[in-house]
Short mmCIF file of C-alpha atoms in Angstrom, two decimals:
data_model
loop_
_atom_site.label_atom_id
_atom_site.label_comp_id
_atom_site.label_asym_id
_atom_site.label_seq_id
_atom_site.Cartn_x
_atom_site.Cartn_y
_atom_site.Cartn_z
CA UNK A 1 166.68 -114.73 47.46
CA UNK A 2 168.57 -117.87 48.60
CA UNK A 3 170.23 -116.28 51.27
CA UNK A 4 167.44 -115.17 52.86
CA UNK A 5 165.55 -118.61 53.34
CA UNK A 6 165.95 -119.16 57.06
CA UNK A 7 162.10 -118.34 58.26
CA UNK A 8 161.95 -116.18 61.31
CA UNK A 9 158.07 -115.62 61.20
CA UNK A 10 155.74 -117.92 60.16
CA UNK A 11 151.93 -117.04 59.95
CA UNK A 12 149.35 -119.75 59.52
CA UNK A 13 145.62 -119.42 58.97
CA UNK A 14 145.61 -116.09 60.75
CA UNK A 15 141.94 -114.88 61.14
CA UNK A 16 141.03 -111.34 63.08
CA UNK A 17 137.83 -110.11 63.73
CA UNK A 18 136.87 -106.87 65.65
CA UNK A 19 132.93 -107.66 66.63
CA UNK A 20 131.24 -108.88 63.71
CA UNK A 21 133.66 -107.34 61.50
CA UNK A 22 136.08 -109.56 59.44
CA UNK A 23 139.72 -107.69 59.06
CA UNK A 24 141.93 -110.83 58.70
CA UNK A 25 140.79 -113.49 56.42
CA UNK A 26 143.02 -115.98 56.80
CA UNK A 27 146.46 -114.98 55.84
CA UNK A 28 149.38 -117.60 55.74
CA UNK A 29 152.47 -115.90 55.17
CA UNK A 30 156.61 -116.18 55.86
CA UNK A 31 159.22 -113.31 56.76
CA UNK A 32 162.64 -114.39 56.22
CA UNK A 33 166.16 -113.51 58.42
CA UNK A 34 167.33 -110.36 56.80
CA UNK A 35 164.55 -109.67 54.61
CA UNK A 36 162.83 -106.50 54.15
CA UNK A 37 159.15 -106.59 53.81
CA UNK A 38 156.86 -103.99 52.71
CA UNK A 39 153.06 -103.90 53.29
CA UNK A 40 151.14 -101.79 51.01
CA UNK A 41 147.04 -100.93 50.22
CA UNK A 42 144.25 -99.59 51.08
CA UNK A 43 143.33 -97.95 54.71
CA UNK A 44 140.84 -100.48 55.86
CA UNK A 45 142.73 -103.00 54.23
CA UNK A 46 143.73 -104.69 57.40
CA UNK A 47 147.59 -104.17 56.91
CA UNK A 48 148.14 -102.23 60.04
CA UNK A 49 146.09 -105.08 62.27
CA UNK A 50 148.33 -108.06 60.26
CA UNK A 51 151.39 -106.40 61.54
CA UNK A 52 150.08 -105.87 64.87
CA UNK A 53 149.26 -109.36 65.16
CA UNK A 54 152.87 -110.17 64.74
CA UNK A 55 153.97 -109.32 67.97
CA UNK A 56 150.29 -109.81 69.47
CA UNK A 57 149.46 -106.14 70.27
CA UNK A 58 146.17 -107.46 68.34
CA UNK A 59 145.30 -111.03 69.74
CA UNK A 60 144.78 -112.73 66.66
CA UNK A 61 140.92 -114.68 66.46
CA UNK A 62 142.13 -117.84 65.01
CA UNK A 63 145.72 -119.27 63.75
CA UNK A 64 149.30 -119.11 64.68
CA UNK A 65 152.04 -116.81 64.38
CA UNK A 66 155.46 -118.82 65.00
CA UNK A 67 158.17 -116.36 65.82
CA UNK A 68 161.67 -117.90 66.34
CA UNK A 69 160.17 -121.84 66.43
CA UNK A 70 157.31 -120.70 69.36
CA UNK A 71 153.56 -120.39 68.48
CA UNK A 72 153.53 -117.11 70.81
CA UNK A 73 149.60 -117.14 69.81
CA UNK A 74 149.89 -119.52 72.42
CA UNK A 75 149.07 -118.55 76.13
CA UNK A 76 151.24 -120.23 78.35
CA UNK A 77 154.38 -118.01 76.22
CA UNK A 78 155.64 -115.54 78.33
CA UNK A 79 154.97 -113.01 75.43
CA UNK A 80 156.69 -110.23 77.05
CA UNK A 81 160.01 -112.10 76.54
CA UNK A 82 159.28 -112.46 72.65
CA UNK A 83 158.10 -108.75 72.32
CA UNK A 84 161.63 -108.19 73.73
CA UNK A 85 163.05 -109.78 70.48
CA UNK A 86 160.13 -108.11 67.81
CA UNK A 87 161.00 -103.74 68.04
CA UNK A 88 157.95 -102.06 66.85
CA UNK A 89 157.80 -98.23 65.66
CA UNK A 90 154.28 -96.52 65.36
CA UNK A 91 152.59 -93.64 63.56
CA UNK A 92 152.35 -91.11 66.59
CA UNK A 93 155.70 -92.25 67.95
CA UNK A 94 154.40 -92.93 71.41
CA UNK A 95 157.23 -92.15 73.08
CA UNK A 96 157.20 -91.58 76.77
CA UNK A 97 156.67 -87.63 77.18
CA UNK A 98 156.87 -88.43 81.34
CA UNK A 99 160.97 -89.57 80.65
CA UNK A 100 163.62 -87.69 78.92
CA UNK A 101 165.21 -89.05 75.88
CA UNK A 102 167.94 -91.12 77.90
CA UNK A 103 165.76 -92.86 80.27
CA UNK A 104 162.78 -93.36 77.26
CA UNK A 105 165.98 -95.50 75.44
CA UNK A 106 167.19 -97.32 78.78
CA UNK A 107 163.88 -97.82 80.83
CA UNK A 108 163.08 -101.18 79.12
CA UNK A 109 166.39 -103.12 79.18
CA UNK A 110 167.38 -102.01 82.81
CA UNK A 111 163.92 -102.88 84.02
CA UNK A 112 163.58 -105.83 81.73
CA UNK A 113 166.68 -107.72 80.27
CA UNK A 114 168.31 -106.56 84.04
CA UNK A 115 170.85 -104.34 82.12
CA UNK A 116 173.12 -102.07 84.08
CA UNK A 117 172.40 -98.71 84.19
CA UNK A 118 176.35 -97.96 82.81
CA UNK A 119 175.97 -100.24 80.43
CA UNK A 120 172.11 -99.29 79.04
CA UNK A 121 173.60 -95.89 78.87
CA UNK A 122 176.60 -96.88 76.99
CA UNK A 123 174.99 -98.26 74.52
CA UNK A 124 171.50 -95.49 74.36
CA UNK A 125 174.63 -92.72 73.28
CA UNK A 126 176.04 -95.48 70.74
CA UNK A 127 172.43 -95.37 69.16
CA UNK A 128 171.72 -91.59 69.86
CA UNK A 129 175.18 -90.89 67.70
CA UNK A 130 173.42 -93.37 65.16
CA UNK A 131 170.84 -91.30 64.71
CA UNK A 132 172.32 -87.86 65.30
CA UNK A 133 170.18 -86.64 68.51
CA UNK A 134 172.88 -87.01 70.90
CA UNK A 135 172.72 -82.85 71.62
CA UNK A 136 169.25 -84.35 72.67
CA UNK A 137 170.46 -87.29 75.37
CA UNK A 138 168.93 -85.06 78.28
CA UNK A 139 165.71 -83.04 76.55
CA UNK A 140 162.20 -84.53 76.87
CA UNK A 141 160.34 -85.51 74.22
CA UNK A 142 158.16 -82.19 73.97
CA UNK A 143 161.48 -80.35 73.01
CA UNK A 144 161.83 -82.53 69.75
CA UNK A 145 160.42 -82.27 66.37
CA UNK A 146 158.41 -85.16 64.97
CA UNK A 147 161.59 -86.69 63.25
CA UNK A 148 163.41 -86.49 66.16
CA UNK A 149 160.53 -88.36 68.11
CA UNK A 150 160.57 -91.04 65.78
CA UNK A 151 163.90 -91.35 65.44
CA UNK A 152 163.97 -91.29 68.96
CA UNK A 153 161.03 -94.23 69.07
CA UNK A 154 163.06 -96.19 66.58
CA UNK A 155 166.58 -96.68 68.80
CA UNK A 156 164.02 -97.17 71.77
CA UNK A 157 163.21 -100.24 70.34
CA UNK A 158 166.80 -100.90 68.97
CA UNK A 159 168.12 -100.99 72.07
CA UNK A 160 166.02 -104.38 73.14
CA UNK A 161 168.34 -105.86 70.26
CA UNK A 162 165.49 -106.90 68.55
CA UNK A 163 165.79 -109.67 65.92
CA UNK A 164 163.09 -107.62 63.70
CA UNK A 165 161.47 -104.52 63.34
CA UNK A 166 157.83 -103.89 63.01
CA UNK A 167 157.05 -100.17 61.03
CA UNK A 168 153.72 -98.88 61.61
CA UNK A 169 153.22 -96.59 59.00
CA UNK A 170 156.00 -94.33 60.30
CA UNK A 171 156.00 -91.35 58.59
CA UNK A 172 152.77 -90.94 58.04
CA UNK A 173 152.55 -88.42 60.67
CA UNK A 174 155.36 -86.35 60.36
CA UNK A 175 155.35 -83.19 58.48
CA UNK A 176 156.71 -83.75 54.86
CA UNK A 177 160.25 -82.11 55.49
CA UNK A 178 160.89 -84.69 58.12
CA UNK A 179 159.90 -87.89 56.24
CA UNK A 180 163.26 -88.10 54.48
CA UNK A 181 165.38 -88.51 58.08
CA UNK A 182 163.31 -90.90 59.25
CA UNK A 183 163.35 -93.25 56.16
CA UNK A 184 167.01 -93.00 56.04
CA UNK A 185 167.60 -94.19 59.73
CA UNK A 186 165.19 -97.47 58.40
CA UNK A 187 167.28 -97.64 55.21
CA UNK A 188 170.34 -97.95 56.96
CA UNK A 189 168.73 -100.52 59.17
CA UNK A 190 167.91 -102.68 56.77
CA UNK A 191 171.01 -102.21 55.01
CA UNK A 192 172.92 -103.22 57.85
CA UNK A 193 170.76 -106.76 57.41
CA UNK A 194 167.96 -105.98 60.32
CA UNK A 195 164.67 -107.76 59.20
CA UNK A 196 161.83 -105.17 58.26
CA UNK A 197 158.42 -105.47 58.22
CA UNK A 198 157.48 -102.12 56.77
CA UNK A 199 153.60 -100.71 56.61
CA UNK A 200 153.70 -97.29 54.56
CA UNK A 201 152.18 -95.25 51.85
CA UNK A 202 155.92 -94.14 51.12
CA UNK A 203 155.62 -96.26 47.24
CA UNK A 204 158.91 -94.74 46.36
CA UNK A 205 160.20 -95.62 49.48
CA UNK A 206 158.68 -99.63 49.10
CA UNK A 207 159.52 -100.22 46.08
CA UNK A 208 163.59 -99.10 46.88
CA UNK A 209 164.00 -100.65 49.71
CA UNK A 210 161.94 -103.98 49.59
CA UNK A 211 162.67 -107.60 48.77
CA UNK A 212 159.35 -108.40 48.19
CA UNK A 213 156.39 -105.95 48.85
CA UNK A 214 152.63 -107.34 49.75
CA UNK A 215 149.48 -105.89 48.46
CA UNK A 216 146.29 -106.51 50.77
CA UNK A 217 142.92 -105.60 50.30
CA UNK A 218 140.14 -106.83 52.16
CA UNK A 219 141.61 -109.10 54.73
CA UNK A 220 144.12 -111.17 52.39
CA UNK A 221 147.19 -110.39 50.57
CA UNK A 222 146.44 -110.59 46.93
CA UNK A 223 149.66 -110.19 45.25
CA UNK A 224 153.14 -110.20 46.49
CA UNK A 225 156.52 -110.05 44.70
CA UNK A 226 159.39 -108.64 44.17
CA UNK A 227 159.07 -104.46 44.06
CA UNK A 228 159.42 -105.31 40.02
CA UNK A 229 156.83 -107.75 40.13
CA UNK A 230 154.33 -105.65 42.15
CA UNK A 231 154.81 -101.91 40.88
CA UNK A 232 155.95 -102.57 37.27
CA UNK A 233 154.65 -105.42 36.20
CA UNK A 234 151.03 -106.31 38.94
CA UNK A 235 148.85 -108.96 37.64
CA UNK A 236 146.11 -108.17 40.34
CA UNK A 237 143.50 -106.08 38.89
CA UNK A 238 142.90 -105.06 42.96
CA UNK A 239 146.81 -104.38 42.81
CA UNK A 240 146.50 -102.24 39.34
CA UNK A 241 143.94 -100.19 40.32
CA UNK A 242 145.32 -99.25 43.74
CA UNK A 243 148.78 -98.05 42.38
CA UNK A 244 146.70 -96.40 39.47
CA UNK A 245 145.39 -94.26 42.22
CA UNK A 246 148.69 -93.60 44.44
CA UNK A 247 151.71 -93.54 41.92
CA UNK B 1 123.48 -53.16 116.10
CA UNK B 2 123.91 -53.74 112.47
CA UNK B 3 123.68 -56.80 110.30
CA UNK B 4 127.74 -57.11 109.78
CA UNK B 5 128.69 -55.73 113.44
CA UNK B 6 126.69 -58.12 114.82
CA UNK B 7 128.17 -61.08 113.09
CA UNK B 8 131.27 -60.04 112.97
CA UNK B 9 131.36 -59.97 116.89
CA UNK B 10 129.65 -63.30 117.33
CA UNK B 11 132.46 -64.33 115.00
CA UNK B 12 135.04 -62.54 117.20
CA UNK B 13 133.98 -63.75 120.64
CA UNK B 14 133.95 -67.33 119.75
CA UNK B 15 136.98 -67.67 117.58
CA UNK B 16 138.89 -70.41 119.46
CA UNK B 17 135.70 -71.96 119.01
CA UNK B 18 135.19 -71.29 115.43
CA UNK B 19 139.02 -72.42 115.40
CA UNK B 20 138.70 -75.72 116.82
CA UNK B 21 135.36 -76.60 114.14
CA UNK B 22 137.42 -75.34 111.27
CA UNK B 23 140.44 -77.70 112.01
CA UNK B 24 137.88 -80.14 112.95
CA UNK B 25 136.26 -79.97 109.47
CA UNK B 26 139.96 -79.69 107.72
CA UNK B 27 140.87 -82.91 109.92
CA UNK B 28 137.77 -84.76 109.01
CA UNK B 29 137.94 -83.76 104.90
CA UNK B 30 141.68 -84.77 105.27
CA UNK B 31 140.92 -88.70 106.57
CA UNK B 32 138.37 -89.21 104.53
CA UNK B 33 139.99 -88.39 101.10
CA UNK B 34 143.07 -90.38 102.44
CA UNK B 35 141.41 -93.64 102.98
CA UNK B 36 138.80 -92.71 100.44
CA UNK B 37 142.04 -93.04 98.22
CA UNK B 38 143.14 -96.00 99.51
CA UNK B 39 139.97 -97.78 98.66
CA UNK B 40 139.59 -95.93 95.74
CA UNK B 41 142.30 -97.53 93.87
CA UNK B 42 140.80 -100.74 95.24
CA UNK B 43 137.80 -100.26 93.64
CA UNK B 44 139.50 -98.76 90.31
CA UNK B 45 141.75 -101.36 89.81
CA UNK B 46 138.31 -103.68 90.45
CA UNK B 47 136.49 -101.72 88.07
CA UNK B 48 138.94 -102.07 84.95
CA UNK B 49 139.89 -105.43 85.64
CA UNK B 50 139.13 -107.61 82.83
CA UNK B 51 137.88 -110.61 85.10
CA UNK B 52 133.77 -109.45 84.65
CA UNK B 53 132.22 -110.21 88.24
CA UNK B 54 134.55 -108.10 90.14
CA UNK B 55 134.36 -105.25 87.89
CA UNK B 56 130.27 -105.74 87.86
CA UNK B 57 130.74 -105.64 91.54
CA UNK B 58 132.81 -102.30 91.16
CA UNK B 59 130.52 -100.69 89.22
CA UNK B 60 127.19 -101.26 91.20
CA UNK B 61 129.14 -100.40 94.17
CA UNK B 62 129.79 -96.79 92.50
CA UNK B 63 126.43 -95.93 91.01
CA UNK B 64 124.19 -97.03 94.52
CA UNK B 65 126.61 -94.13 96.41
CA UNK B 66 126.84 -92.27 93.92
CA UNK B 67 122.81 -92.26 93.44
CA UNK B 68 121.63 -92.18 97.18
CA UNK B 69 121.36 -88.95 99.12
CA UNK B 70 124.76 -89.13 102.03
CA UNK B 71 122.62 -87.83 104.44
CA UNK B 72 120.70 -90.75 104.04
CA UNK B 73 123.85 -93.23 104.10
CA UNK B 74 125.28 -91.49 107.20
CA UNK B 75 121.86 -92.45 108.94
CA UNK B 76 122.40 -95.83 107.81
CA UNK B 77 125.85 -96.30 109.26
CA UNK B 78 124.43 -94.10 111.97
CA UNK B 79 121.00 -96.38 113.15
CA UNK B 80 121.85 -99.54 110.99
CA UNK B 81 124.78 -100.50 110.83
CA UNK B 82 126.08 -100.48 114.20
CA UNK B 83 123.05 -102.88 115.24
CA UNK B 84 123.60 -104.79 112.05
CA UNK B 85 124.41 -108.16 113.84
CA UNK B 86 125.68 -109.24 117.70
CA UNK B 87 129.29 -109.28 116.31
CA UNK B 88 129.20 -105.99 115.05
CA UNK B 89 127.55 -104.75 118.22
CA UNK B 90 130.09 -106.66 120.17
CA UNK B 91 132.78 -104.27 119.56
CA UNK B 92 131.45 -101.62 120.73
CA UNK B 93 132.71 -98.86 118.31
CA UNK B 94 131.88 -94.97 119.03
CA UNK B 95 129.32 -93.49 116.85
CA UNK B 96 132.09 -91.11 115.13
CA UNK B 97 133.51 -94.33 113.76
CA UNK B 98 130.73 -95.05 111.95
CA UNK B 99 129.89 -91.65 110.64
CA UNK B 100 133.90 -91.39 109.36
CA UNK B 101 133.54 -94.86 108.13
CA UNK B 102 130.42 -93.53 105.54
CA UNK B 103 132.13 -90.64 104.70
CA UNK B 104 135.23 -92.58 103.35
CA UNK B 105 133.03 -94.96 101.66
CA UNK B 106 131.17 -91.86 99.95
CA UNK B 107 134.24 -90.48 98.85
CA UNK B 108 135.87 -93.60 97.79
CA UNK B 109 133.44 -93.66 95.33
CA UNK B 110 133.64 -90.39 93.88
CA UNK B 111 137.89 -91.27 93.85
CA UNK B 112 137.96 -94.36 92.61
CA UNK B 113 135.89 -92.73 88.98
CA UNK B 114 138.54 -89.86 89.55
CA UNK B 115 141.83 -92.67 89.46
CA UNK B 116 140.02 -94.82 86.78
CA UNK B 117 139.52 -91.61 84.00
CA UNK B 118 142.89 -90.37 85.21
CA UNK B 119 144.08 -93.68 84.03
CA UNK B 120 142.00 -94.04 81.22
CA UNK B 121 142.83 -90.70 79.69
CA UNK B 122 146.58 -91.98 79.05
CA UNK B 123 147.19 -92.62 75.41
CA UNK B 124 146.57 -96.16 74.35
CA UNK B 125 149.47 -95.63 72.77
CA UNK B 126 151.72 -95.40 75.66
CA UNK B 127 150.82 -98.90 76.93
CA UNK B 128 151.24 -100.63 73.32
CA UNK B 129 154.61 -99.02 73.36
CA UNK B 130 155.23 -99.96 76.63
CA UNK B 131 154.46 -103.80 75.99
CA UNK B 132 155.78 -104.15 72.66
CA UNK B 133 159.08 -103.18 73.88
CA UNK B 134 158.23 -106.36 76.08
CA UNK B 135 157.79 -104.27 79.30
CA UNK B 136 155.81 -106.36 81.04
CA UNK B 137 151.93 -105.28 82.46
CA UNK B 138 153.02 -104.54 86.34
CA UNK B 139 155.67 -102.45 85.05
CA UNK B 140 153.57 -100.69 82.50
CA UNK B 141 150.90 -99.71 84.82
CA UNK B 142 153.35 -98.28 87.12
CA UNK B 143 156.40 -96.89 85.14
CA UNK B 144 154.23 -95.71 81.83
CA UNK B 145 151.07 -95.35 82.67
CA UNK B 146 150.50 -93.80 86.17
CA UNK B 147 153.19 -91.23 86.14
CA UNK B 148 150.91 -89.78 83.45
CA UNK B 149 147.71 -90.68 85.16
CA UNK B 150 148.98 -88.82 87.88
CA UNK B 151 148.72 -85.44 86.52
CA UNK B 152 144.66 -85.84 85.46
CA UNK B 153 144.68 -87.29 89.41
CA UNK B 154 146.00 -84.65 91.51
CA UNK B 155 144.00 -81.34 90.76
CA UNK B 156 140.49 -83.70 90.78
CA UNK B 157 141.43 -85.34 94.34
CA UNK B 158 142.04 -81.62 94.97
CA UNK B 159 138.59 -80.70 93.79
CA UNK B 160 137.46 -83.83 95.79
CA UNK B 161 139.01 -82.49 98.93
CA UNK B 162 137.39 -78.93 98.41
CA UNK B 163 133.56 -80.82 98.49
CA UNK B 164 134.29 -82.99 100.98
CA UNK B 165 135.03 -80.36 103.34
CA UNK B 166 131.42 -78.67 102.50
CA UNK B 167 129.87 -82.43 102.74
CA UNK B 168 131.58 -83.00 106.03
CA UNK B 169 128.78 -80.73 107.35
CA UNK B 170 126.29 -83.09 107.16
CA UNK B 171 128.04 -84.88 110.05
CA UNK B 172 126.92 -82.38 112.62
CA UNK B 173 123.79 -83.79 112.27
CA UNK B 174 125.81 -87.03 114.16
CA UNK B 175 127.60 -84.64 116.98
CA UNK B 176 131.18 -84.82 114.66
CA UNK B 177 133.42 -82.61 115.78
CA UNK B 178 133.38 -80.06 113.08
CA UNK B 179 132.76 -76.31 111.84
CA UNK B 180 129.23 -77.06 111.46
CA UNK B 181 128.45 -78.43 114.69
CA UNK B 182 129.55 -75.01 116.48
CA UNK B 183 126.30 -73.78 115.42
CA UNK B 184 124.44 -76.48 117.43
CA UNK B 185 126.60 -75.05 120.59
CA UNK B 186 126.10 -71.85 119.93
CA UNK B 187 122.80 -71.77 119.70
CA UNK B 188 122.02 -74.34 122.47
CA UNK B 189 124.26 -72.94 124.91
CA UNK B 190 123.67 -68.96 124.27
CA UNK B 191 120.52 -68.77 122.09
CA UNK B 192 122.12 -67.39 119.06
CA UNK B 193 120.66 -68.23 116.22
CA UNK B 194 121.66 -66.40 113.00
CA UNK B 195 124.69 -65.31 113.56
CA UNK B 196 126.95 -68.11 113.63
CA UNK B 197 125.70 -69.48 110.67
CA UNK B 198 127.22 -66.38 108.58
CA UNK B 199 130.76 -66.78 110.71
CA UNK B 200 130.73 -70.30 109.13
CA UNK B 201 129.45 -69.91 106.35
CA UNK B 202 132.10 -67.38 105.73
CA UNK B 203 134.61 -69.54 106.95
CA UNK B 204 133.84 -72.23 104.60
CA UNK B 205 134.35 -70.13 101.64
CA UNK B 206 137.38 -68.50 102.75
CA UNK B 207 138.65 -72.11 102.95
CA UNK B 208 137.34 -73.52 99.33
CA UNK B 209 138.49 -70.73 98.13
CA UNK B 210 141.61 -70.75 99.09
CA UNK B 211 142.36 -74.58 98.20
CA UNK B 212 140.84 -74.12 94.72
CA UNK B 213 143.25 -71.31 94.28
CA UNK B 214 145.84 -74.15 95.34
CA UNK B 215 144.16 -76.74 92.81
CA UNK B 216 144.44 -74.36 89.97
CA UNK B 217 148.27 -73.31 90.74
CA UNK B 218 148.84 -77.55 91.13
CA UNK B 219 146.79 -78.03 87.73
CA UNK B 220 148.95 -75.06 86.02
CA UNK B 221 152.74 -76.50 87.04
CA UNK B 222 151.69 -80.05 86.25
CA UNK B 223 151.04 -79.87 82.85
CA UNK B 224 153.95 -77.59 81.91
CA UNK B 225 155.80 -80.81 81.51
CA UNK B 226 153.39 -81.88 78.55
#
């Protein structure tokens, strides 16, 4: 744990609401440099909004989110040069089916960070060996499997050189004989000491991989801990009835 | 003479004349879609912006076209608005100005719902992938999201084309030069009454026809790439 005490998000007091509907309740919460963080509960439970208030995809309704030192709830942020720094992988991939697999990896830094095109490429076939698709460097994305897509989605955001990644419950829409390559590419991620912040119904996966793991239900986190603490040993009786159901 | 013969050489004798309305019509369809386009994105981009009185502007703008009768806005631009005030009148502007001018604003109406669900109909998805790789909006909208658009676009601006060129026909009312108005000739200048409106009419759906084949090939190749 002590290595791991430099804060690289900080989340105060953060409130969402979608109409009259309260989905954040006030959640005040820190990721650490390095650390792996798993979200876990209910659908409904507000996990998925909480992680996309982290990079603002979801404008949060009150509170702050303080990535790096900068309150980038604030307005006057350029937010697009944050996002650059926060890679985010989602359910249904949304990669870009209009691009093939090279340009989907290279689009964002040449138009963005003003990388060359020699160089962007360079490094897109340093992260397509990574992750094994580089038969795939000139296909489009209708030609891969859902692994390969998300694969494909996950170096896409790599190649920002992000200084976290956000996980969107990522394998929740693959088929089940594909869930196992794309947990290994985040595995190795995190083993190489990127900074995770992990939304999934993969428990096996959560509690392996974690440093600490947060339950929410209804807006808050209730418990959080170590992947001991919260799957072996919860105190919550939210927390003990939830894994009840799912382990 | 029968039914058929007798059309048929109405159609025959007159066919540089038949000619000349059909480009005519193709000509007029053509520059209204064109700049119907051109303010259609206008008004799309006005519609979906997020600041509320220009996209309350937008929208009443494309429901009082889209709910009044063109005949009765071409007689507007026709009567009205050329008298509309001493500047306007000032200029001086032919009639067929006017008349092209309501046809474009007809149509950009009709586009400008065509670009906006084009651009709607792109995945959420694609634009919260787009900015959370810090992409910023400009590029977003025109990298991500309208390459995608484009393919809903195309075949309904086809489709667009393939009514304008039937609504075009109103304008012979206002002496355009079109397929219609060869009727008014025809009939005025050699007392035939019937006939010509079978050539046309004829010559209309040989050209829908035709482009709607075109629109369906078009619709087929673009989304091969999905």
């Amino acid at each position: 744990m002590t290595k791991m005490q430099e804060s690289l998000i900080q989340v105060k007091g953060l409130k969402k609401n979608f109409g009259s509907l309260e989905v954040l309740k006030g959640i005040d919460e820190e990721i650490h440099k390095g650390e792996v963080v798993s979200i876990i509960g209910p659908s409904g439970s507000g996990k998925s909004t909480f992680l996309r208030c982290l990079n603002l995809l979801e404008v949060p309704t009150a509170g702050e989110v303080i990535f790096e030192g900068v309150d980038i709830t604030n307005k006057k942020v350029n937010i697009d040069k944050h996002r650059q720094k926060i890679g985010m992988v989602f359910q249904h991939f949304n990669v870009f089916p209009h691009l093939n697999v090279l340009k989907n990896i290279t689009i964002t830094p040449i138009l963005e960070k003003k990388v060359s095109p020699e160089e962007a490429e360079k490094q897109a076939d340093k992260l397509l060996a990574m992750v094994g698709l580089s038969d795939k460097k000139y296909e489009y994305p209708r030609k891969l499997s859902g692994g390969q897509k998300q694969r494909l989605a996950i170096i896409r955001a790599l190649a920002m050189e992000p200084d976290v990644m956000l996980f969107d419950e990522p394998t929740s829409a693959l088929d089940p004989e594909m869930v196992k390559e794309v947990l290994d590419v985040i595995r190795d991620l995190a083993e190489k000491g990127m900074t995770c912040v992990i939304v999934t119904h993969e428990m096996g996966f959560a509690k392996q991989i974690s440093d600490r793991v947060f339950f929410m239900d209804e807006g808050i986190i209730q418990e959080k801990g170590t992947p001991e603490e919260v799957f072996d040993h919860p105190k919550n009786p939210r927390t003990i009835e939830f894994l009840s159901k799912v382990l | 003479m029968n039914f058929f013969q007798e059309i048929f050489e109405v159609g025959w004798r007159f066919r540089a004349l038949f000619l000349e309305g059909a480009l005519g019509t193709l000509q007029l369809a053509f520059i209204t879609v064109f700049f119907g386009c051109l303010l259609g994105i206008f008004i799309a981009l006005m519609k979906m912006s997020k600041f509320k009185p220009l996209s309350w502007i937008a929208t009443a703008y494309i429901s009082v076209i889209r709910g009044t009768p063109m005949l009765v806005q071409l007689f507007i631009f026709y009567l009205f608005v050329p008298q509309m005030s001493p500047a306007i009148k000032a200029l001086d502007l032919p009639e067929y100005f006017y008349v092209t001018l309501c046809l474009i604003i007809n149509s950009s109406a009709y586009v400008s719902e065509i670009i906006r669900s084009g651009i709607q109909a792109v995945d959420k998805g694609q634009t919260e992938a787009a900015r959370s790789l810090g992409m910023s909006k400009r590029n977003t909208m025109i990298r991500i999201v309208l390459p995608q658009a484009i393919k809903n676009i195309l075949p309904a601006l086809g489709n667009e084309f393939i009514m304008m060129i039937k609504e075009t026909s109103l304008a012979s009312t206002f002496y355009l030069n079109e397929l219609m108005r060869t009727r008014i000739v025809l009939q005025s200048t050699y007392f035939l009454t019937w006939q010509p409106l079978f050539v046309i009419a004829f010559i209309y759906f040989v050209m829908t026809t035709i482009l709607s084949k075109g629109v369906s090939l078009l619709e087929k190749r673009l989304s091969v790439s999905d």
